[in-house]
Amino acid sequence: LEPGMSYLAIASGFLGDTTPEFQLIPVADEFAGDAADALVRVVHASPDAPSVDVGPSLDDKVDAIGDFTDLGFRDASVGAGTALPVGELTVGVAATGTEDAVATFDITTASGLRAFAVACGSLDGTGESFRLVLVVTGDGAWSAVEVMPNM
């Protein structure tokens, strides 16, 4: 950790003898770019999900975004964030190299948004249900909202 930086700390993994073991995943707030853009970082914190690709989804097919590809457990997309269109979006998650969505989520972005999209929970039902947590950063208190999958 670096002095003066803000971090998102995500607790994930499994307790006991199951892998991956319970751990803390620190992700630095490094958002940069035009204030008019909606910037998002994707964080893979689902311990039993394979590496994933994330992007806009139509008819349960995922059009992966370059910065959001081949993310394994504990991985986060580029630090500066990736610009997404402002407005309502359906975002899908697919196993890396495929386009079939394992889950889709409806989100709304706004100009100036800086958010972590954290995929968490258990994909196979071992623990908490699979979901997305949007953590909105800012100069003051951060906020989080849970988004359940459409499927």
Coordinates of C-alpha atoms in Angstrom, one line a residue:
L1 CA 0.0 0.0 0.0
E2 CA 1.2 3.5 -0.8
P3 CA 0.7 6.5 1.5
G4 CA -1.9 9.0 0.3
M5 CA -3.7 6.4 -1.9
S6 CA -7.2 5.2 -1.5
Y7 CA -8.0 1.5 -1.8
L8 CA -10.9 -0.8 -2.1
A9 CA -10.4 -3.8 0.1
I10 CA -12.4 -6.9 -0.9
A11 CA -12.6 -10.0 1.4
S12 CA -13.1 -13.1 -0.8
G13 CA -12.3 -16.8 -0.9
F14 CA -13.4 -19.8 1.2
L15 CA -12.8 -20.6 4.8
G16 CA -11.4 -24.0 5.8
D17 CA -9.6 -26.4 3.4
T18 CA -11.3 -25.2 0.2
T19 CA -9.3 -23.2 -2.3
P20 CA -8.9 -20.4 -3.0
E21 CA -8.5 -19.6 0.7
F22 CA -10.1 -16.6 2.3
Q23 CA -8.0 -13.4 1.6
L24 CA -8.0 -9.7 1.2
I25 CA -7.8 -8.2 -2.3
P26 CA -6.6 -4.6 -2.3
V27 CA -7.3 -2.5 -5.4
A28 CA -6.0 1.1 -5.7
D29 CA -8.2 4.0 -6.7
E30 CA -6.2 5.2 -9.7
F31 CA -9.1 6.6 -11.9
A32 CA -7.9 9.2 -14.4
G33 CA -9.4 10.8 -17.5
D34 CA -11.9 13.2 -18.7
A35 CA -14.4 14.2 -16.0
A36 CA -17.3 13.8 -18.6
D37 CA -16.5 10.1 -19.0
A38 CA -18.0 7.3 -16.9
L39 CA -15.0 5.3 -15.9
V40 CA -15.2 1.7 -14.6
R41 CA -12.8 -0.9 -13.3
V42 CA -13.8 -4.5 -13.2
V43 CA -12.6 -6.7 -10.3
H44 CA -12.9 -10.5 -10.3
A45 CA -13.6 -11.5 -6.8
S46 CA -15.7 -14.7 -7.3
P47 CA -13.5 -17.4 -6.0
D48 CA -15.0 -20.3 -7.9
A49 CA -15.5 -18.6 -11.3
P50 CA -13.1 -19.2 -14.1
S51 CA -11.2 -16.3 -15.9
V52 CA -13.8 -14.1 -17.5
D53 CA -14.4 -11.5 -20.2
V54 CA -16.8 -8.7 -19.5
G55 CA -18.7 -6.3 -21.9
P56 CA -22.0 -5.1 -23.3
S57 CA -24.5 -8.0 -23.7
L58 CA -27.2 -8.4 -26.2
D59 CA -29.3 -11.6 -26.5
D60 CA -27.1 -13.2 -23.8
K61 CA -23.9 -12.8 -26.0
V62 CA -21.0 -10.8 -24.5
D63 CA -19.0 -8.3 -26.7
A64 CA -15.9 -8.3 -24.5
I65 CA -14.1 -5.0 -23.9
G66 CA -10.3 -5.2 -24.3
D67 CA -9.5 -4.0 -20.8
F68 CA -12.1 -6.4 -19.4
T69 CA -10.7 -9.6 -20.9
D70 CA -9.1 -12.7 -19.3
L71 CA -9.6 -11.5 -15.8
G72 CA -8.8 -14.2 -13.3
F73 CA -9.7 -14.4 -9.6
R74 CA -8.1 -11.4 -7.8
D75 CA -7.5 -9.5 -11.1
A76 CA -8.6 -6.0 -11.8
S77 CA -8.8 -4.1 -15.1
V78 CA -6.5 -1.2 -15.8
G79 CA -6.0 1.3 -13.0
A80 CA -7.1 4.5 -14.9
G81 CA -10.5 2.9 -15.6
T82 CA -12.2 2.2 -18.9
A83 CA -14.7 4.7 -20.4
L84 CA -18.2 3.3 -20.8
P85 CA -21.1 5.0 -22.6
V86 CA -23.3 7.1 -20.4
G87 CA -26.8 5.7 -19.8
E88 CA -28.4 2.3 -19.3
L89 CA -26.3 -0.7 -20.2
T90 CA -26.7 -4.5 -20.0
V91 CA -23.3 -5.9 -19.1
G92 CA -22.5 -9.6 -19.4
V93 CA -19.9 -11.9 -18.0
A94 CA -18.6 -14.9 -20.0
A95 CA -15.8 -17.4 -19.5
T96 CA -12.7 -16.1 -21.2
G97 CA -12.7 -16.8 -24.9
T98 CA -16.4 -17.4 -25.2
E99 CA -19.3 -15.1 -25.8
D100 CA -22.1 -16.9 -24.0
A101 CA -23.1 -14.9 -20.9
V102 CA -23.1 -16.8 -17.6
A103 CA -24.8 -13.7 -16.1
T104 CA -26.0 -10.3 -17.2
F105 CA -26.5 -7.2 -15.2
D106 CA -28.4 -3.9 -15.9
I107 CA -26.5 -0.9 -14.8
T108 CA -26.8 2.9 -15.4
T109 CA -23.7 5.0 -15.8
A110 CA -23.5 8.8 -15.6
S111 CA -21.0 11.5 -16.6
G112 CA -18.2 11.7 -14.0
L113 CA -18.9 8.3 -12.6
R114 CA -15.9 6.5 -11.1
A115 CA -16.8 3.0 -10.0
F116 CA -15.4 -0.5 -9.3
A117 CA -17.6 -3.2 -10.7
V118 CA -16.8 -6.2 -8.4
A119 CA -18.0 -9.6 -9.5
C120 CA -18.4 -11.5 -6.3
G121 CA -20.2 -14.5 -4.7
S122 CA -20.2 -18.1 -5.7
L123 CA -20.9 -18.9 -9.3
D124 CA -21.7 -22.6 -8.5
G125 CA -23.8 -21.8 -5.4
T126 CA -21.1 -22.9 -2.8
G127 CA -21.6 -19.6 -0.8
E128 CA -23.2 -16.3 -1.3
S129 CA -25.0 -16.0 -4.6
F130 CA -23.1 -14.6 -7.6
R131 CA -23.7 -10.8 -8.0
L132 CA -22.2 -7.5 -8.9
V133 CA -21.3 -4.8 -6.4
L134 CA -20.8 -1.4 -7.8
V135 CA -18.6 0.7 -5.6
V136 CA -18.8 4.4 -6.5
T137 CA -15.7 6.4 -5.4
G138 CA -15.3 10.1 -4.8
D139 CA -13.7 12.7 -2.7
G140 CA -16.0 12.0 0.3
A141 CA -17.6 8.7 1.4
W142 CA -17.7 5.9 -1.1
S143 CA -21.0 4.1 -1.7
A144 CA -21.9 0.6 -2.8
V145 CA -24.9 -1.0 -4.4
E146 CA -25.6 -4.7 -5.0
V147 CA -26.8 -5.7 -8.5
M148 CA -28.3 -9.1 -8.9
P149 CA -28.0 -10.9 -12.2
N150 CA -30.8 -10.9 -14.8
M151 CA -30.5 -14.6 -15.5

